[in-house]
XYZ file of C-alpha atoms in Angstrom:
498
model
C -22.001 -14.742 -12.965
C -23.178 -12.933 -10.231
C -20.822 -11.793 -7.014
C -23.326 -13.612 -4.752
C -23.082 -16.628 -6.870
C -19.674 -17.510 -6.699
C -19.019 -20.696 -4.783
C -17.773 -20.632 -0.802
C -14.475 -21.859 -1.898
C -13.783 -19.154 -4.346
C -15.000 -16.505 -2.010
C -12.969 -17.153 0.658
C -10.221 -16.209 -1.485
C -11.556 -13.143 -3.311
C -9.860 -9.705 -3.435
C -6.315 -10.375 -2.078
C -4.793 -7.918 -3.273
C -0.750 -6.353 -2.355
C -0.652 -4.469 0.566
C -1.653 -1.061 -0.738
C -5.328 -2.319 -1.248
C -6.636 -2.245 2.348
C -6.576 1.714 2.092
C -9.839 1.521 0.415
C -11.293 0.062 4.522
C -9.548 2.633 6.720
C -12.154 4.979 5.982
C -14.544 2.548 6.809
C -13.107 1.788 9.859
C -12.836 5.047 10.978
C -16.542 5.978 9.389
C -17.402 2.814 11.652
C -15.640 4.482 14.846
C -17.434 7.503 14.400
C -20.762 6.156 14.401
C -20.147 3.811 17.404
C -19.115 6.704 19.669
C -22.336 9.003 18.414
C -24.735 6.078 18.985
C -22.955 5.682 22.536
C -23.215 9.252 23.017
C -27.020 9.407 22.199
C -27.705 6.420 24.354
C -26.392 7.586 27.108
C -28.063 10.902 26.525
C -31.518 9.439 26.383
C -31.243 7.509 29.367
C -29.221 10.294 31.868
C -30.234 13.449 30.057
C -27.762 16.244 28.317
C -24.198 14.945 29.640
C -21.720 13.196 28.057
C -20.630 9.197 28.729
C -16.867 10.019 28.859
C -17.347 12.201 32.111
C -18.407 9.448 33.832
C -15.333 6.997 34.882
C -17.300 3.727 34.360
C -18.749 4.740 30.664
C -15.481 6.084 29.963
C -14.027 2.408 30.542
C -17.128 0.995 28.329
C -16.612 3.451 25.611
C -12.783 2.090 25.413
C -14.215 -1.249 25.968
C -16.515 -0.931 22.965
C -13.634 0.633 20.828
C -11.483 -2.247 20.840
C -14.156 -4.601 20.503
C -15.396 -2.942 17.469
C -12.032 -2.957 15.831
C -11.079 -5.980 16.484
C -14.619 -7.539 15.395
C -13.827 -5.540 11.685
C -10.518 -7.516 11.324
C -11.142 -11.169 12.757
C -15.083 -10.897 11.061
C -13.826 -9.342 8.260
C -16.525 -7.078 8.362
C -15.583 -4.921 5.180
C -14.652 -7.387 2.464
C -15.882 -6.467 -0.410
C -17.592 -2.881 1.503
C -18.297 -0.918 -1.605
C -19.467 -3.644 -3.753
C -22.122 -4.817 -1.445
C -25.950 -3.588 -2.102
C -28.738 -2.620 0.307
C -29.902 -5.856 1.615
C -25.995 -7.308 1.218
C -24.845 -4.268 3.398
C -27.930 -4.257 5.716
C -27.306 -8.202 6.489
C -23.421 -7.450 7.166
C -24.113 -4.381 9.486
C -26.483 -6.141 11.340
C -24.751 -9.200 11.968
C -21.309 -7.119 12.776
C -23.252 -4.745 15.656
C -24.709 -8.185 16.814
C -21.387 -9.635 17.303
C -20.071 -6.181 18.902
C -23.053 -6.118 21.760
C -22.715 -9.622 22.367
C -18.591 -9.392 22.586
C -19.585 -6.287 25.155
C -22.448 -8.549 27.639
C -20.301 -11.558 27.991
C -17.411 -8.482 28.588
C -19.692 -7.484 31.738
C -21.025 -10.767 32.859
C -17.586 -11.558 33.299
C -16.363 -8.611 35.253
C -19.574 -8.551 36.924
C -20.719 -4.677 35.931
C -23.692 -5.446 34.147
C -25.775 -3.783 37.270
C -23.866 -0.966 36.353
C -24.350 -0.419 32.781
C -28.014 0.822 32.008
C -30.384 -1.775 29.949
C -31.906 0.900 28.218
C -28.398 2.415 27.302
C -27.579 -1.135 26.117
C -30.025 -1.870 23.808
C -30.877 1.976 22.010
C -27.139 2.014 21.626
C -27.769 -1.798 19.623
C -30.422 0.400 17.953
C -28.441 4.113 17.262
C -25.363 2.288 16.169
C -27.008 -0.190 13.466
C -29.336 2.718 11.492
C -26.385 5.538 11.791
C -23.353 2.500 10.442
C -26.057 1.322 7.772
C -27.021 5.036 6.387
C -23.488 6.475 6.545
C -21.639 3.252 5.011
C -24.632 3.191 1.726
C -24.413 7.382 1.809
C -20.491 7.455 1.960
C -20.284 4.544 -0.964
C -22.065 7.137 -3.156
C -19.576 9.651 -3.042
C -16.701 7.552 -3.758
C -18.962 6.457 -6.761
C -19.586 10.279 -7.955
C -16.870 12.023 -6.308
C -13.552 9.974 -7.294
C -11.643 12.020 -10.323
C -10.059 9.903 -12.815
C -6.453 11.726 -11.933
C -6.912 10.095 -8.382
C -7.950 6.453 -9.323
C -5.667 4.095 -7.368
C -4.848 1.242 -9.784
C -3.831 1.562 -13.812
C -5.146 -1.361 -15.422
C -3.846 -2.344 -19.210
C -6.081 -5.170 -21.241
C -4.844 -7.759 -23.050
C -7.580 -9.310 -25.281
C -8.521 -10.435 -28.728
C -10.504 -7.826 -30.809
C -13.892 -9.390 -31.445
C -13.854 -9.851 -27.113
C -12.586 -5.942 -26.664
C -15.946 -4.280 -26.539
C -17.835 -6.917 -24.261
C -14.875 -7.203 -21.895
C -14.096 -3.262 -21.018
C -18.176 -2.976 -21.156
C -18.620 -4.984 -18.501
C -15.861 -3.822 -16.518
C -17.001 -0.702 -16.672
C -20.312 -1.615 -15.581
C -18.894 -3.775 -12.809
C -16.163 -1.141 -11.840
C -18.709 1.205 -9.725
C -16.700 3.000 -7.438
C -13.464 4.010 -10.407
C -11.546 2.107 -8.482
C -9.382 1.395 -11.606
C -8.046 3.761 -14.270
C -8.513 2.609 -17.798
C -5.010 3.044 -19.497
C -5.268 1.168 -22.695
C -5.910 -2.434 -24.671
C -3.701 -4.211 -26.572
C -5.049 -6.835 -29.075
C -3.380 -10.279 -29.181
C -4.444 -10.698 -32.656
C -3.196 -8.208 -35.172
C -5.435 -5.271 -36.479
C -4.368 -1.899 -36.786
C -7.281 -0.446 -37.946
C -8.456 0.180 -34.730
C -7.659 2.867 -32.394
C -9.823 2.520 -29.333
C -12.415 0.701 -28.406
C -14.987 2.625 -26.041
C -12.979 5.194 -25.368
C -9.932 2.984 -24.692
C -6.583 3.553 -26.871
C -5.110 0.755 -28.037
C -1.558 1.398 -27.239
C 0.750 -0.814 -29.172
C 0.954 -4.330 -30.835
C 1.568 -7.734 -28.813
C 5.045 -7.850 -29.458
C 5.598 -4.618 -28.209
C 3.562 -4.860 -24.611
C 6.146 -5.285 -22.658
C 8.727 -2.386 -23.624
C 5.793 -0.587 -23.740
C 4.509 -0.866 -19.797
C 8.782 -0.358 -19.176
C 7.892 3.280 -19.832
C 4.453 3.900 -18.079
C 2.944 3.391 -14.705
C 0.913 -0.098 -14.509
C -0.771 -1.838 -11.829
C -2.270 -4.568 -13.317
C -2.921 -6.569 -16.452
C -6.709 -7.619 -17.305
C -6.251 -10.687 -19.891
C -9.400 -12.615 -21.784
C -8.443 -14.689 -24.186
C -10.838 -17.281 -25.793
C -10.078 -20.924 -25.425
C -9.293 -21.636 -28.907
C -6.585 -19.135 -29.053
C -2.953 -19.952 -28.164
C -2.732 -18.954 -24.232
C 0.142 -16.289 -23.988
C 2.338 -18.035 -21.592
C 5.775 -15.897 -21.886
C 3.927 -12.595 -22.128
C 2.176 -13.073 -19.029
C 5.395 -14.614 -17.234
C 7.199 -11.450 -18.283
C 4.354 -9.157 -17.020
C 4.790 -11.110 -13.421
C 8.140 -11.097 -13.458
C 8.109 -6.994 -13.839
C 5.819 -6.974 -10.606
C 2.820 -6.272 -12.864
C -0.446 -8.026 -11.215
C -2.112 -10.367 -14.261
C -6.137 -11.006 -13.925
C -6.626 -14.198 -16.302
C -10.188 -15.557 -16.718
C -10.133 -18.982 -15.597
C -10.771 -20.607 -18.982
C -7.172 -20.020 -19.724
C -5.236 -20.948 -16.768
C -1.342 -22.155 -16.582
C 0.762 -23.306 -13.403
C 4.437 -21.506 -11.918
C 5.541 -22.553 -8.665
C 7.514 -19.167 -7.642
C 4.078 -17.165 -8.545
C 1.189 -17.122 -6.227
C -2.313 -17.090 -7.029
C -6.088 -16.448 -6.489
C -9.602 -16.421 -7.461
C -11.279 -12.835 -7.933
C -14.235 -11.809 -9.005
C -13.976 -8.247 -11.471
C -15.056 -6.974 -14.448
C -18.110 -9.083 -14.261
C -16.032 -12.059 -14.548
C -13.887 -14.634 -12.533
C -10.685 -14.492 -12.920
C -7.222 -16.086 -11.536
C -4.811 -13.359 -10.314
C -1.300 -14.040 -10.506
C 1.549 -11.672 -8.881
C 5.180 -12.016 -7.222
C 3.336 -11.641 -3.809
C -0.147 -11.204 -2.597
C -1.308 -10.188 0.855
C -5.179 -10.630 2.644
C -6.667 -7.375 3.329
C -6.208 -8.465 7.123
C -2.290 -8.775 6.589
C -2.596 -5.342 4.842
C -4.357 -3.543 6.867
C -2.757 -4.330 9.692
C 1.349 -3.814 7.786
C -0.224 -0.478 6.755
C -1.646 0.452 10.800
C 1.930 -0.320 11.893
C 3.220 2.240 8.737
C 0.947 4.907 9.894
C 1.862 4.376 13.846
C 5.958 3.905 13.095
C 5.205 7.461 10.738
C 3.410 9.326 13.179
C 6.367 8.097 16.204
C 9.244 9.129 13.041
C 7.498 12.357 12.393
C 7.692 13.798 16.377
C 11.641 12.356 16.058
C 11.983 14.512 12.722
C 10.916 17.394 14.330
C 12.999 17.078 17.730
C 16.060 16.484 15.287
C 15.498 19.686 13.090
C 16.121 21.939 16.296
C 19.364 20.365 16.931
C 20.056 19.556 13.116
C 18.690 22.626 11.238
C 21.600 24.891 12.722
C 24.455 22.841 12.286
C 23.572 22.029 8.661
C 22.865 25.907 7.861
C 26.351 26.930 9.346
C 28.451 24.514 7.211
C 26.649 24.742 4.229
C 23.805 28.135 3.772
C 20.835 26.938 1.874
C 17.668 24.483 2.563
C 17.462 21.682 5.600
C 15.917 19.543 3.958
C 16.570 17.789 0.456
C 13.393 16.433 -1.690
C 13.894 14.089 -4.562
C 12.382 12.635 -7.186
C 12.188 8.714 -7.211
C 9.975 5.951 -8.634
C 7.260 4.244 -6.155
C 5.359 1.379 -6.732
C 4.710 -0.242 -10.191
C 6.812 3.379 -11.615
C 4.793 5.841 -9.964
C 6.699 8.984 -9.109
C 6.680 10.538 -5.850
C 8.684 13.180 -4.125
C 10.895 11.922 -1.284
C 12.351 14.104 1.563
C 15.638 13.583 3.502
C 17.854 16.058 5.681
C 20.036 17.635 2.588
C 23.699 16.332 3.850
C 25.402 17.121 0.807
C 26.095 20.667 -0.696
C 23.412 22.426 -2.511
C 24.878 21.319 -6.191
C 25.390 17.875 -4.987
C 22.972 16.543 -8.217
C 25.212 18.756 -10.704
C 28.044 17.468 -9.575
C 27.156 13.644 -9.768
C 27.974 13.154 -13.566
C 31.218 14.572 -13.006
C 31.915 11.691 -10.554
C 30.237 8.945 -12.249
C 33.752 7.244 -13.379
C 34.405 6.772 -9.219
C 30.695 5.038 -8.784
C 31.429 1.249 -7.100
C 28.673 -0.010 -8.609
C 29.793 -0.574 -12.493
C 26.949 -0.664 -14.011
C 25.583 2.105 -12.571
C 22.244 1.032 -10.988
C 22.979 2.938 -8.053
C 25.805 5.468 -6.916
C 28.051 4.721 -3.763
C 31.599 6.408 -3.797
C 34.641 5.503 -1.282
C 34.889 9.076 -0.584
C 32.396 11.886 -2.216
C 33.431 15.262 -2.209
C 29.622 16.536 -1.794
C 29.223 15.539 1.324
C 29.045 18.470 3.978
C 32.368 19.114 5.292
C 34.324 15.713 3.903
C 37.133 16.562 2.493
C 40.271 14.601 1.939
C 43.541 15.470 3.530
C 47.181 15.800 1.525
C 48.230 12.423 3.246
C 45.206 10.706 1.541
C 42.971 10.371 4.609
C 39.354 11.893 4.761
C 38.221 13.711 7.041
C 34.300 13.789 7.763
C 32.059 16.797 8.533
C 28.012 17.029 9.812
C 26.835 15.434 6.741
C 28.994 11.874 6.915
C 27.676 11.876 10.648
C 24.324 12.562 9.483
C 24.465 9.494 6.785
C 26.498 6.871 8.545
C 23.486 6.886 11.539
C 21.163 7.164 9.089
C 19.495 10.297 10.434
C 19.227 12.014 6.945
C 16.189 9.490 6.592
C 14.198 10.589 9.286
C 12.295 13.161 7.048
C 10.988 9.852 5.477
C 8.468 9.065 8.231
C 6.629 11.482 6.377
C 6.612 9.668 2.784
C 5.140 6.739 5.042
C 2.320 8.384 6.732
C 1.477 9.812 3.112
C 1.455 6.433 1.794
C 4.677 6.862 -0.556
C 6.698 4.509 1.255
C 6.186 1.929 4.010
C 8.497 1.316 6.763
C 9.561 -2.221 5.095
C 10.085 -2.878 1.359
C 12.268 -2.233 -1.413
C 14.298 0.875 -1.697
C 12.971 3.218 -4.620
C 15.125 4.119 -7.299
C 15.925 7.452 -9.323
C 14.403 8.188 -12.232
C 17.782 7.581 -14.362
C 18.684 4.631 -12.286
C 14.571 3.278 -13.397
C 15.167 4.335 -16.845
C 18.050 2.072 -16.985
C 16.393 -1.253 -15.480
C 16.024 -4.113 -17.356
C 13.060 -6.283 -17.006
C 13.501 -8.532 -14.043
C 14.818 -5.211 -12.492
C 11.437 -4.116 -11.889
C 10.188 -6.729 -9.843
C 11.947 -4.677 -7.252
C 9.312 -2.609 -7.471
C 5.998 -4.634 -7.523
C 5.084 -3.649 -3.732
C 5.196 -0.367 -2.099
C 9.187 0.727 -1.554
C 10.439 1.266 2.214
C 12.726 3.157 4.619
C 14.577 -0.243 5.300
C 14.565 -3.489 3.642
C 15.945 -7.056 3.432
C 19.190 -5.967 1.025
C 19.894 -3.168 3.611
C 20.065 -4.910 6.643
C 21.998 -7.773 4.680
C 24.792 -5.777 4.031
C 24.407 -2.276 2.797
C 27.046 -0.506 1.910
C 29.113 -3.655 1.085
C 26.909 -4.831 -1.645
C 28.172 -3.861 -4.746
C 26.551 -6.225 -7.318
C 23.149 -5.188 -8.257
C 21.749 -8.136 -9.060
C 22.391 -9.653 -6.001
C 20.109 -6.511 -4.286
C 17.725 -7.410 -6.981
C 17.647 -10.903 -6.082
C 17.563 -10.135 -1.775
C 14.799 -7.631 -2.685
C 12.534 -10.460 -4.577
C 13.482 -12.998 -2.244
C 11.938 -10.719 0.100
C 8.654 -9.259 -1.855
C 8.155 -13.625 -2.573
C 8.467 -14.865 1.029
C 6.972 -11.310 2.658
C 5.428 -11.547 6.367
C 4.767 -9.342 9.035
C 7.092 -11.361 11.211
C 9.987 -10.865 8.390
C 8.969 -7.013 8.554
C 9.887 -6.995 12.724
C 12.728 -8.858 11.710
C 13.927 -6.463 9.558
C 13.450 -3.355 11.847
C 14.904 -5.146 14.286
C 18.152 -5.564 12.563
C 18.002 -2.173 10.989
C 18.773 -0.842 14.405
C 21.224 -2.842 14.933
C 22.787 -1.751 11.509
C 22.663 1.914 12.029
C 23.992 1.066 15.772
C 26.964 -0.205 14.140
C 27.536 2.666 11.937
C 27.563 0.528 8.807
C 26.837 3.226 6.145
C 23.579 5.068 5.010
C 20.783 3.607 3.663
């Protein structure tokens, strides 16, 4: 089946994916931005001669005015669904129709201020002309180096398949063939009927035997789960549920489906097949686009605050204790991938030595995470002979939270968002069980739902498991602004660190 001969209904609910997806459009967008602002450029140029629109007050105000209308246009139209899968006449059609909507948005914009007089015809319509042939030639030229430029080392998802073995070859053929831009990374295949005589099927390893999938994907980074599975066979209900329930997104063709009310769905098209995605949460690239825009402004704001801080911070924290300002970290992202995160270092330079030692004092039991009534490795806490403790830079620096400013950083990377799950340390991960990792199935966060719900005073790690999937199940943006809201008024209230 063909991508444009899916039905309407399915279509309308194709490619949702979790909120790290819409990356693949900001390019667009600003590829889109670029070429708006030339073709306005030129216009105005071949109407007025060799001066530019933005020196002139009233062009100035159109140029803004066309900015926001072209934006805005992208999101409501959804102008770049499905961008780099479209073909020439596909991508011709969609340009076309978006600049339509974008000069027509602009003339009822000066009919009703009554500027039209103003604004230059011939400006008005070459720009109509500029801005369709430079969008159109720079959208089909940019989608062909994403197809020939993208490394395998820097492919965003890890997919794992989970098929039969007379299906394996025709099923990673055709994604391959269907996969044009590497938008996935190949890991490996697992067979759901036993034979060990093979070891990979074009080029893909088969990893492991079906009883052994799911320990398996405990250890390694995974995305997603690609399952085909004839009709005949026995549909592997647990397996799946168990994939899901570790945050794992799980393509099924749709001539195997099965129902669970606490996992949401939708119809995709990949591979060269359709296929029924199931996942803890999922997320319209409008609702992640826009969570991700409010990452990268909140980052950039956090960023100019880190740096304001470090003049007043970098001092006090190289008096009391000699060595580096800021502490960086190793801890577990999204679906296990590892990232490094940076915070101001308020603790003494052998602060991860001395943890072990102090294990036994750990309030958590189980030792999922590390709090401690009073830790010694804090700069300048110390505990005085009558039993109280005194605190230093580095207790003033946790307790407002301003050892996580250096964060903003991880966000405007793309490591964490401002919302989400807290990420773990590698020995804490290593230690999860299964349902653990649901924690884990959307991109972690500076703040989140378990923070703001008690922080410091929650002790039972499964109850922050079960806040953090509560929140990754019923996620919003207006939960998000809810959150940051009360993270303020957390930190306000001196509650603990993060």
């Amino acid at each position: 089946m063909l991508a444009g001969k899916i039905p309407q209904q399915e279509r309308d609910v194709m490619y949702r994916r979790k909120p790290q997806g819409w990356l693949k459009h900001l390019d667009f967008i600003l590829l889109d931005l670029f070429c708006l602002h030339v073709a306005f450029t030129l216009a105005y140029i071949t109407r007025h001669g060799l001066f530019l629109p933005y020196c002139d007050r009233f062009y100035f105000g159109m140029a803004v005015v066309y900015t926001l209308t072209d934006v805005i246009v992208l999101i409501v139209y959804r102008t770049l669904q499905d961008v780099v899968r479209r073909g020439y006449y596909r991508e011709f059609a969609k340009t076309f129709k978006h600049v339509i909507i974008v000069q027509a948005v602009v003339a009822l914009y000066l009919f009703s201020m009554q500027d039209g007089i103003e604004y230059s015809r011939i400006v008005f319509y070459l720009m109509w002309v500029y801005y369709l042939g430079l969008t159109y030639c720079l959208r089909l030229a940019y989608k062909k180096v994403l197809r020939t430029r993208i490394k395998p080392d820097r492919l965003r998802n890890a997919i794992y398949f989970l098929t039969t073995t007379d299906r394996a070859e025709n099923v990673i053929s055709r994604f391959c063939k269907y996969d044009t831009v590497g938008k996935y990374s190949l890991q490996g295949l697992c067979f759901l009927d036993e034979n060990n005589a093979i070891e990979q099927v074009l080029d893909v390893p088969v990893v492991c035997r079906r009883e052994e999938f799911v320990n398996y994907l405990c250890d390694k980074w995974a995305d997603e789960v690609y399952v085909s599975v004839p009709a005949e066979l026995s549909y592997p209900v647990q397996l799946i549920d168990s994939l899901v329930e570790m945050g794992i997104v799980v393509h099924i063709q749709v001539e195997n489906l099965h129902n669970n009310a606490w996992q949401q769905q939708a119809i995709e098209y990949m591979g060269g097949a359709t296929v029924r995605t199931i996942g803890l949460t999922m997320a319209t690239p409008r609702q992640a686009m826009f969570k991700r825009a409010i990452d990268i402004a909140g980052g950039i704001v956090g960023c100019v605050l880190t740096g304001v801080l470090t003049l007043f911070l970098a001092p006090m924290i190289w008096i009391k204790s000699p060595g580096p300002i800021f502490f960086k970290q190793t801890r577990v992202g999204q679906n296990g991938k590892l990232f490094e995160m940076y915070k101001f270092r308020s603790m003494y330079p052998d602060a991860e030595a001395r943890k072990a030692e102090l294990m036994e004092q750990n309030r958590v039991s189980d030792g999922m995470m590390f709090k401690l009534e009073y830790d010694p490795r804090i700069i300048g806490c110390k505990k005085l002979p009558d039993g109280t403790v005194k605190k230093g830079i580095g207790n003033f620096i946790r307790d407002y939270s301003i050892d996580e400013f250096p964060q903003f950083w991880n966000v405007v990377k793309g490591d964490l968002s401002l919302v989400g799950t807290r990420p773990p340390t590698v020995d804490e991960w290593e230690k999860y069980e299964l349902h653990h990792r649901a924690r884990l199935a959307i991109k972690p966060g500076i703040t989140g739902l378990w923070q703001v719900s008690g922080r410091s005073n929650i002790t039972d790690f499964e109850q922050v498991v079960q806040l953090d999937k509560e929140y990754i199940q019923n996620w919003s943006m207006g939960l998000d602004f809810r959150i940051l809201l009360q993270t303020v008024k957390v930190v306000l209230g001196k509650e603990g660190s993060m």
